[in-house]
Short mmCIF file of C-alpha atoms and ligand atoms in Angstrom, two decimals:
data_model
loop_
_atom_site.label_atom_id
_atom_site.label_comp_id
_atom_site.label_asym_id
_atom_site.label_seq_id
_atom_site.Cartn_x
_atom_site.Cartn_y
_atom_site.Cartn_z
CA MET U 1 137.11 239.72 32.41
CA SER U 2 136.12 240.58 28.84
CA LYS U 3 133.38 243.09 28.16
CA ARG U 4 130.33 242.16 26.09
CA THR U 5 130.67 243.68 22.64
CA SER U 6 127.21 243.37 21.18
CA PRO U 7 125.10 242.17 24.10
CA PRO U 8 121.83 240.32 23.55
CA PRO U 9 118.99 242.22 25.20
CA LEU U 10 118.91 241.66 28.97
CA ARG U 11 115.57 240.54 30.42
CA VAL U 12 114.97 241.19 34.12
CA LEU U 13 112.20 239.42 36.05
CA VAL U 14 111.22 241.04 39.35
CA VAL U 15 109.25 238.95 41.85
CA GLY U 16 107.28 241.34 44.08
CA GLY U 17 105.75 244.71 43.23
CA GLY U 18 106.31 246.38 46.60
CA ILE U 19 108.37 249.46 47.24
CA GLY U 20 111.73 248.01 46.20
CA GLY U 21 110.55 246.01 43.17
CA LEU U 22 108.56 248.90 41.70
CA CYS U 23 111.34 251.41 42.29
CA LEU U 24 113.74 249.06 40.50
CA ALA U 25 111.31 248.70 37.60
CA GLN U 26 111.07 252.50 37.29
CA GLY U 27 114.86 252.80 37.22
CA LEU U 28 115.28 250.01 34.66
CA ARG U 29 112.54 251.41 32.44
CA GLN U 30 114.24 254.80 32.43
CA ALA U 31 117.45 253.05 31.36
CA GLY U 32 115.62 251.20 28.57
CA VAL U 33 116.09 247.73 30.12
CA ASP U 34 113.45 245.03 29.46
CA VAL U 35 111.82 244.41 32.85
CA ALA U 36 108.64 242.67 34.07
CA VAL U 37 107.30 242.70 37.65
CA PHE U 38 105.23 239.78 38.99
CA GLU U 39 103.05 240.67 41.96
CA ARG U 40 100.88 238.19 43.84
CA ASP U 41 98.29 240.81 44.89
CA ALA U 42 95.34 241.05 42.55
CA SER U 43 95.54 244.83 42.27
CA ALA U 44 97.43 247.97 43.31
CA ASP U 45 95.42 248.41 46.50
CA GLY U 46 97.67 248.44 49.51
CA ARG U 47 98.17 245.76 52.08
CA ARG U 48 98.52 246.20 55.79
CA GLN U 49 102.08 247.42 56.13
CA GLY U 50 101.71 250.75 57.84
CA TYR U 51 100.75 254.15 56.58
CA ARG U 52 103.40 256.78 56.91
CA LEU U 53 106.94 256.11 55.72
CA ARG U 54 109.81 258.29 56.83
CA ILE U 55 112.10 259.00 53.87
CA SER U 56 115.82 259.39 54.63
CA PRO U 57 118.27 261.39 52.50
CA GLU U 58 119.42 258.09 50.89
CA GLY U 59 115.82 257.08 50.24
CA GLU U 60 115.01 260.42 48.65
CA ARG U 61 118.12 260.22 46.48
CA GLY U 62 117.15 256.70 45.33
CA LEU U 63 113.59 257.70 44.52
CA ARG U 64 114.75 260.72 42.54
CA ALA U 65 117.30 258.59 40.66
CA CYS U 66 114.70 256.00 39.64
CA LEU U 67 111.66 258.22 38.93
CA PRO U 68 111.16 260.43 35.87
CA PRO U 69 110.92 264.21 36.59
CA ARG U 70 107.11 264.41 36.50
CA LEU U 71 106.79 261.68 39.15
CA GLN U 72 109.48 263.33 41.27
CA GLN U 73 107.30 266.45 41.30
CA LEU U 74 104.31 264.37 42.38
CA LEU U 75 106.42 262.75 45.10
CA VAL U 76 107.33 266.17 46.52
CA ALA U 77 103.75 267.47 46.19
CA THR U 78 102.29 264.56 48.17
CA SER U 79 105.03 264.33 50.81
CA ASN U 80 104.63 265.30 54.43
CA GLU U 81 104.57 268.99 55.23
CA ARG U 82 106.02 269.61 58.63
CA ASP U 83 108.37 271.65 60.68
CA ASP U 84 111.66 269.79 60.90
CA SER U 85 111.83 269.59 64.67
CA GLY U 86 113.02 266.05 65.27
CA LEU U 87 111.62 263.71 67.88
CA ALA U 88 110.33 264.14 71.41
CA ALA U 89 109.96 261.43 74.04
CA TYR U 90 107.51 261.66 76.94
CA ASP U 91 106.44 259.57 79.87
CA GLU U 92 102.82 258.46 80.08
CA HIS U 93 101.90 261.63 81.99
CA LEU U 94 103.19 263.67 79.05
CA VAL U 95 106.24 265.01 80.83
CA GLU U 96 108.93 265.53 78.20
CA GLN U 97 111.94 263.27 78.77
CA TRP U 98 114.13 263.85 75.78
CA ALA U 99 114.00 265.85 72.54
CA PRO U 100 116.93 265.04 70.28
CA SER U 101 117.24 266.68 66.89
CA PHE U 102 118.86 264.80 64.05
CA GLU U 103 121.18 266.13 61.41
CA ASP U 104 119.64 266.06 57.99
CA PRO U 105 121.55 267.56 55.06
CA ARG U 106 118.19 268.41 53.48
CA SER U 107 117.05 270.65 56.35
CA GLY U 108 115.59 273.90 55.07
CA SER U 109 115.19 272.59 51.51
CA PRO U 110 111.71 273.58 50.25
CA ASP U 111 111.24 270.34 48.33
CA LYS U 112 112.57 267.90 50.91
CA VAL U 113 110.72 264.57 50.96
CA ASP U 114 110.54 263.98 54.71
CA ALA U 115 107.84 261.31 54.81
CA VAL U 116 105.22 259.90 52.47
CA ASP U 117 101.98 257.97 52.65
CA ARG U 118 102.71 254.35 51.71
CA VAL U 119 99.66 253.87 49.49
CA THR U 120 100.38 257.16 47.69
CA LEU U 121 104.01 256.13 47.18
CA ARG U 122 102.95 252.78 45.75
CA ARG U 123 100.62 254.56 43.31
CA ILE U 124 103.43 256.90 42.26
CA LEU U 125 105.80 253.96 41.76
CA LEU U 126 103.20 252.20 39.61
CA THR U 127 102.53 255.24 37.41
CA GLY U 128 103.64 254.75 33.84
CA LEU U 129 104.66 251.11 34.33
CA GLY U 130 101.50 249.82 32.60
CA ASP U 131 101.73 246.14 31.74
CA THR U 132 105.32 245.97 33.04
CA VAL U 133 103.55 244.99 36.28
CA ARG U 134 101.56 241.76 36.14
CA PHE U 135 99.18 241.45 39.10
CA GLY U 136 97.82 238.16 40.39
CA ARG U 137 101.06 236.27 39.64
CA ASN U 138 102.04 234.33 42.76
CA PHE U 139 105.63 233.10 42.50
CA GLN U 140 106.06 229.44 43.41
CA ARG U 141 109.66 228.48 42.59
CA CYS U 142 112.46 229.09 40.12
CA GLY U 143 115.03 227.02 38.24
CA THR U 144 118.17 227.78 36.22
CA GLY U 145 118.67 226.24 32.77
CA ALA U 146 121.89 224.98 31.17
CA ASP U 147 122.16 228.33 29.34
CA GLY U 148 122.31 230.15 32.72
CA ARG U 149 118.89 231.76 32.22
CA VAL U 150 116.36 231.58 35.02
CA THR U 151 112.72 230.48 34.82
CA ALA U 152 110.08 231.53 37.34
CA TYR U 153 107.08 229.24 37.91
CA PHE U 154 103.83 230.75 39.17
CA GLU U 155 100.91 229.24 41.01
CA ASP U 156 98.58 229.76 38.04
CA GLY U 157 100.79 227.37 36.03
CA SER U 158 102.46 230.09 33.97
CA THR U 159 106.24 230.51 33.58
CA GLU U 160 108.59 233.36 32.63
CA THR U 161 112.24 233.16 31.62
CA GLY U 162 114.84 235.89 31.92
CA ASP U 163 118.53 236.58 32.45
CA VAL U 164 118.09 237.84 36.01
CA LEU U 165 115.43 237.18 38.64
CA VAL U 166 115.26 239.79 41.39
CA ALA U 167 113.81 238.52 44.68
CA ALA U 168 111.86 241.59 45.82
CA ASP U 169 109.14 239.56 47.52
CA GLY U 170 109.54 240.97 51.00
CA ALA U 171 110.22 239.67 54.51
CA ASN U 172 108.52 236.30 53.91
CA SER U 173 110.27 235.82 50.55
CA ARG U 174 109.44 232.55 48.81
CA VAL U 175 112.51 232.96 46.61
CA ARG U 176 114.68 233.05 49.75
CA ALA U 177 112.77 230.11 51.25
CA GLN U 178 113.68 228.04 48.18
CA LEU U 179 117.33 229.10 47.84
CA ARG U 180 118.27 229.77 51.47
CA PRO U 181 115.77 227.89 53.64
CA SER U 182 117.63 228.46 56.89
CA ASP U 183 118.00 232.22 56.33
CA LEU U 184 115.03 233.41 58.41
CA PRO U 185 114.53 236.79 60.10
CA GLU U 186 114.79 236.53 63.88
CA ASP U 187 111.74 237.21 66.06
CA LEU U 188 112.59 240.09 68.42
CA GLY U 189 109.88 239.16 70.92
CA VAL U 190 107.94 242.41 70.49
CA ARG U 191 104.43 242.75 69.11
CA THR U 192 103.11 245.93 67.59
CA VAL U 193 99.68 247.39 66.89
CA PHE U 194 99.67 249.80 63.96
CA SER U 195 96.75 252.15 63.57
CA ARG U 196 95.61 255.31 61.83
CA ILE U 197 93.84 258.24 63.47
CA PRO U 198 92.38 261.01 61.28
CA ARG U 199 94.14 264.29 62.10
CA GLU U 200 90.91 266.25 62.53
CA ALA U 201 89.57 263.71 65.04
CA ALA U 202 92.85 263.70 67.01
CA LEU U 203 92.90 267.50 67.21
CA GLY U 204 89.21 267.52 68.14
CA ALA U 205 89.94 265.04 70.93
CA GLY U 206 92.49 267.48 72.39
CA LEU U 207 95.84 266.18 71.18
CA PRO U 208 98.29 268.51 72.96
CA GLU U 209 99.95 271.18 70.79
CA ALA U 210 103.46 269.80 71.43
CA LEU U 211 102.58 266.41 69.93
CA ARG U 212 100.84 267.70 66.83
CA ASP U 213 103.58 268.25 64.31
CA ARG U 214 106.49 266.07 65.26
CA PHE U 215 107.27 262.44 65.82
CA SER U 216 106.39 261.83 69.46
CA TYR U 217 107.23 258.81 71.54
CA VAL U 218 105.60 257.89 74.83
CA ILE U 219 107.40 255.42 77.07
CA GLY U 220 105.09 254.06 79.73
CA THR U 221 106.44 252.76 83.02
CA ASP U 222 104.08 249.81 82.49
CA GLY U 223 106.10 248.27 79.65
CA HIS U 224 103.92 249.72 76.86
CA HIS U 225 105.25 252.21 74.35
CA LEU U 226 103.64 254.36 71.74
CA GLY U 227 104.87 256.30 68.71
CA LEU U 228 102.69 258.95 67.09
CA MET U 229 103.65 260.26 63.65
CA PRO U 230 101.88 263.00 61.70
CA MET U 231 101.18 262.76 57.98
CA THR U 232 100.00 266.11 56.63
CA PHE U 233 99.98 266.15 52.85
CA ARG U 234 101.70 269.17 51.26
CA THR U 235 99.08 269.04 48.53
CA PRO U 236 95.82 267.29 49.39
CA PRO U 237 95.69 264.04 47.39
CA SER U 238 92.40 265.21 45.81
CA GLU U 239 94.23 268.26 44.36
CA ALA U 240 97.28 266.15 43.37
CA ALA U 241 94.89 263.68 41.70
CA ARG U 242 93.58 266.55 39.57
CA GLN U 243 97.09 267.62 38.53
CA TRP U 244 98.43 264.06 38.03
CA PRO U 245 95.37 262.10 36.84
CA GLU U 246 97.57 259.28 35.54
CA ALA U 247 98.61 258.30 39.09
CA GLY U 248 95.11 257.19 40.26
CA LEU U 249 95.72 258.65 43.74
CA VAL U 250 93.39 257.80 46.61
CA ASP U 251 92.51 260.55 49.10
CA THR U 252 93.25 259.35 52.62
CA GLY U 253 93.15 262.77 54.32
CA ASP U 254 95.73 263.89 56.89
CA TYR U 255 96.32 261.49 59.75
CA TYR U 256 98.52 260.25 62.56
CA MET U 257 100.05 256.79 62.39
CA SER U 258 100.19 255.24 65.85
CA VAL U 259 102.53 252.40 66.70
CA PHE U 260 101.94 250.61 70.01
CA ASN U 261 104.78 248.29 71.06
CA VAL U 262 104.60 245.66 73.75
CA HIS U 263 106.97 242.90 74.83
CA LEU U 264 105.53 239.40 74.58
CA ALA U 265 106.14 239.04 78.31
CA ASP U 266 103.93 242.07 79.04
CA LEU U 267 101.29 241.20 76.46
CA GLY U 268 99.80 238.29 78.36
CA LEU U 269 98.56 236.72 75.10
CA ASP U 270 100.22 234.11 72.94
CA ASP U 271 100.63 234.71 69.20
CA ALA U 272 97.60 232.62 68.27
CA ALA U 273 95.37 234.77 70.49
CA PHE U 274 97.04 238.09 69.61
CA PHE U 275 96.99 237.67 65.84
CA ALA U 276 93.37 236.49 65.98
CA LEU U 277 92.26 239.90 67.34
CA ASP U 278 90.36 242.01 64.82
CA GLY U 279 90.78 245.79 64.40
CA GLU U 280 88.09 246.64 67.00
CA GLN U 281 89.70 244.31 69.54
CA LEU U 282 93.19 245.69 68.87
CA CYS U 283 91.91 249.27 69.32
CA ARG U 284 90.30 248.23 72.60
CA LEU U 285 93.53 246.56 73.72
CA VAL U 286 95.43 249.84 73.22
CA VAL U 287 92.75 251.84 75.06
CA ASP U 288 92.72 249.32 77.95
CA ARG U 289 96.50 249.12 78.24
CA THR U 290 96.81 252.92 78.43
CA SER U 291 94.00 253.44 80.94
CA ASP U 292 96.19 255.36 83.38
CA TRP U 293 97.96 257.43 80.75
CA HIS U 294 97.40 261.19 80.40
CA PRO U 295 93.74 261.74 79.38
CA GLU U 296 94.65 264.06 76.49
CA LEU U 297 96.67 261.25 74.99
CA ARG U 298 94.22 258.45 75.69
CA GLY U 299 91.34 260.41 74.19
CA ILE U 300 92.76 260.24 70.71
CA PHE U 301 92.83 256.41 70.64
CA LEU U 302 89.08 256.37 70.79
CA HIS U 303 89.27 257.76 67.24
CA ALA U 304 91.65 255.13 65.84
CA GLN U 305 90.13 253.50 62.74
CA PRO U 306 89.51 249.79 63.49
CA GLU U 307 89.53 248.89 59.79
CA GLU U 308 93.03 250.41 59.57
CA THR U 309 94.36 248.69 62.70
CA PHE U 310 96.51 245.55 62.54
CA ALA U 311 99.18 243.63 64.42
CA VAL U 312 102.75 242.69 63.43
CA ALA U 313 105.72 240.89 65.00
CA LEU U 314 109.06 242.72 64.96
CA ARG U 315 111.78 240.75 63.15
CA ALA U 316 115.33 241.30 61.92
CA THR U 317 117.80 239.54 59.58
CA ARG U 318 121.06 238.85 61.44
CA PRO U 319 123.56 238.71 59.86
CA VAL U 320 122.80 240.18 56.43
CA GLU U 321 124.62 238.01 53.90
CA PRO U 322 125.15 238.05 50.15
CA TRP U 323 123.29 235.36 48.21
CA GLU U 324 125.24 232.94 46.09
CA THR U 325 126.32 234.61 42.84
CA GLY U 326 124.02 233.58 40.02
CA PRO U 327 121.03 234.85 38.11
CA VAL U 328 118.90 235.28 41.28
CA VAL U 329 119.57 238.55 43.11
CA PRO U 330 117.96 239.72 46.37
CA LEU U 331 116.59 243.19 47.03
CA GLY U 332 114.87 244.82 50.01
CA ASP U 333 113.31 242.93 52.92
CA ALA U 334 113.94 239.57 51.21
CA ALA U 335 117.64 240.15 51.95
CA HIS U 336 117.44 242.37 55.02
CA THR U 337 114.32 242.50 57.16
CA MET U 338 114.49 245.06 59.98
CA PRO U 339 112.06 246.35 62.58
CA PRO U 340 110.16 249.45 61.43
CA SER U 341 111.39 251.33 64.51
CA GLY U 342 114.24 253.02 62.66
CA GLY U 343 112.20 253.93 59.58
CA VAL U 344 115.03 252.40 57.55
CA GLY U 345 113.65 249.28 55.78
CA ALA U 346 111.91 250.95 52.86
CA ASN U 347 114.76 253.42 52.45
CA THR U 348 117.21 250.54 52.21
CA ALA U 349 115.01 248.74 49.64
CA ILE U 350 114.96 251.97 47.59
CA ARG U 351 118.73 252.28 47.92
CA ASP U 352 119.03 248.69 46.63
CA ALA U 353 116.78 249.58 43.70
CA GLU U 354 118.93 252.56 42.76
CA ALA U 355 122.16 250.55 42.97
CA LEU U 356 120.82 247.46 41.20
CA SER U 357 119.14 249.38 38.39
CA SER U 358 122.37 251.20 37.64
CA ALA U 359 124.36 247.92 37.77
CA LEU U 360 121.92 246.10 35.46
CA ALA U 361 121.71 249.06 33.08
CA ALA U 362 125.51 248.88 32.68
CA VAL U 363 125.21 245.14 31.93
CA ALA U 364 122.46 245.81 29.37
CA ARG U 365 124.69 248.36 27.64
CA GLY U 366 127.46 245.76 27.44
CA GLU U 367 129.73 247.72 29.76
CA ARG U 368 129.88 245.07 32.50
CA GLU U 369 129.58 241.34 33.04
CA LEU U 370 126.44 240.31 34.90
CA ALA U 371 128.21 238.26 37.60
CA GLU U 372 130.68 241.03 38.35
CA ALA U 373 128.01 243.77 38.50
CA VAL U 374 125.75 241.70 40.76
CA ALA U 375 128.60 240.73 43.10
CA GLU U 376 129.58 244.39 43.48
CA TYR U 377 125.95 245.38 44.16
CA GLN U 378 125.64 242.67 46.83
CA LYS U 379 128.93 243.63 48.49
CA ALA U 380 127.83 247.24 48.95
CA MET U 381 124.27 246.20 49.88
CA VAL U 382 125.45 243.88 52.66
CA GLU U 383 127.49 246.73 54.15
CA TYR U 384 124.84 249.45 54.21
CA ALA U 385 121.99 247.03 55.02
CA THR U 386 123.96 245.70 58.00
CA GLU U 387 124.29 249.30 59.22
CA GLY U 388 120.54 249.74 58.65
CA VAL U 389 119.65 246.63 60.65
CA GLU U 390 121.98 247.67 63.49
CA LEU U 391 120.55 251.19 63.58
CA SER U 392 116.98 249.82 63.58
CA LEU U 393 117.85 247.43 66.40
CA ARG U 394 119.46 250.22 68.47
CA ILE U 395 116.36 252.38 68.05
CA ALA U 396 114.11 249.37 68.71
CA GLU U 397 116.02 248.61 71.91
CA TRP U 398 115.61 252.19 73.04
CA SER U 399 111.98 252.49 72.05
CA ILE U 400 110.86 249.15 73.44
CA ARG U 401 113.04 248.97 76.51
CA LYS U 402 111.26 247.89 79.61
CA ALA U 403 111.22 251.21 81.42
CA ALA U 404 109.53 249.76 84.47
CA ARG U 405 112.42 247.36 85.04
CA GLU U 406 115.36 249.65 84.44
C1 FAD A 501 104.04 248.50 59.77
C2 FAD A 501 105.33 248.85 59.09
C3 FAD A 501 105.81 250.17 59.07
C4 FAD A 501 107.00 250.50 58.43
N1 FAD A 501 107.47 251.79 58.41
C5 FAD A 501 108.63 252.09 57.74
C6 FAD A 501 109.15 253.46 57.65
O1 FAD A 501 108.59 254.41 58.22
N2 FAD A 501 110.26 253.69 56.91
C7 FAD A 501 110.93 252.66 56.30
O2 FAD A 501 111.96 252.91 55.66
N3 FAD A 501 110.47 251.38 56.37
C8 FAD A 501 109.35 251.08 57.06
N4 FAD A 501 108.90 249.78 57.12
C9 FAD A 501 109.64 248.74 56.42
C10 FAD A 501 109.23 248.74 54.96
O3 FAD A 501 107.83 248.64 54.82
C11 FAD A 501 109.88 247.59 54.23
O4 FAD A 501 111.25 247.56 54.54
C12 FAD A 501 109.71 247.76 52.72
O5 FAD A 501 108.35 247.71 52.36
C13 FAD A 501 110.51 246.70 51.98
O6 FAD A 501 110.27 246.78 50.61
P1 FAD A 501 110.30 245.47 49.73
O7 FAD A 501 110.03 245.92 48.34
O8 FAD A 501 111.52 244.70 50.02
O9 FAD A 501 109.10 244.60 50.27
P2 FAD A 501 107.54 244.89 50.27
O10 FAD A 501 107.28 246.36 50.16
O11 FAD A 501 106.99 244.14 51.43
O12 FAD A 501 107.05 244.24 48.92
C14 FAD A 501 107.09 242.86 48.68
C15 FAD A 501 106.09 242.57 47.58
O13 FAD A 501 106.23 241.22 47.15
C16 FAD A 501 104.95 240.67 46.95
N5 FAD A 501 105.07 239.22 47.08
C17 FAD A 501 105.30 238.50 48.20
N6 FAD A 501 105.32 237.19 47.91
C18 FAD A 501 105.11 237.09 46.59
C19 FAD A 501 105.03 235.97 45.71
N7 FAD A 501 105.12 234.71 46.15
N8 FAD A 501 104.80 236.21 44.38
C20 FAD A 501 104.68 237.49 43.92
N9 FAD A 501 104.73 238.57 44.72
C21 FAD A 501 104.96 238.38 46.03
C22 FAD A 501 104.11 241.29 48.04
O14 FAD A 501 102.72 241.19 47.76
C23 FAD A 501 104.65 242.71 48.03
O15 FAD A 501 103.95 243.56 47.15
C24 FAD A 501 107.72 249.46 57.79
C25 FAD A 501 107.25 248.13 57.82
C26 FAD A 501 106.07 247.82 58.47
C27 FAD A 501 105.57 246.38 58.51
#
């Protein structure tokens, strides 16, 4: 295949300004590639997708590759400060069952990015992008012209044309719905209540010492399971906001993210009834369903913030497949949705962003053909994303297994 000698400038359209799309835009901007992100939300304020994100070694590498040095420093400063002591699993009476520790090549590194707050990460990823990100642009459909260029049509009637359209519009991707209508993530039959509990309130309510600074998992014999994950900012966001005023950080304070999993069969509610519950009702459901759990554990749920409590269904893409080679390229959950149990989804989207930005930068420099670079990206993506989905499903199976029936 011949190389481009004097390439016309490459224009990349990214549909979706979530974790993967913004990380890609940062990487492309650093490489000098013309990129525009179209996000349906009206502003940068977060949506209900959880609070604390575990960052894997691959995720940290991808973030560092895509972000300029000043934002990497901010990422480290606002990451989770904690003792690297792995995970502990308990029964509902708080008797420790299992405490595996995981190998992490970053262990002991003073600037390891172990976990981040999702809203803070989104703010960091937006910093410096300016009008590269266009809010309030809801993608409707796309079409390819005779010249091979792709046009995106938005609900407000506007259009944008580019050489590549990256589908970074998440698990319910409209781009995927148009191009691959039968490619839908599978419902795993588990429903989850995500919530946030301020750290001070949890400690005040008597959260036992052993559960304070590590990822704890409680497996009830009643079919209900709960994960509790600490987020303690290395630098309080108010202080980081002073040092990095350009990032527009929001101070959330330290907290625990709680994740309450229940099988549909044990829930006793159909989806219409479950997803109609508001934050107060979901908090009450968790308190009711844990009524015979250890009192020191139950007490903290009374401090869960109803306005920060929401329900999700666990889903997974099986199998992960490459999309047809062309100007539309998938990235992140649009290509590979996975349950949050493994803490892998965002890391995989970031890994995609790192790989795709380097592939597209090579195309923009005239070093590679677009079709070849995209095919190679997809080949590698399918491999590591399949591993990510399988890992997430293994952890999901463990963490949501029906202990009472085993
Ligand atoms: C509750 C919860 C907790 C999680 N915890 C973790 C964790 O600890 N670690 C981890 O690695 N992963 C975690 N995940 C998974 C992780 O959030 C996703 O894998 C990750 O956000 C995927 O990034 P993305 O960019 O592909 O999609 P998203 O971050 O979902 O971004 C998609 C973006 O596209 C926009 N969009 C959608 N439709 C349109 C449209 N029509 N037009 C324009 N824009 C559109 C959306 O508004 C959104 O901003 C969790 C997920 C959930 C739900």
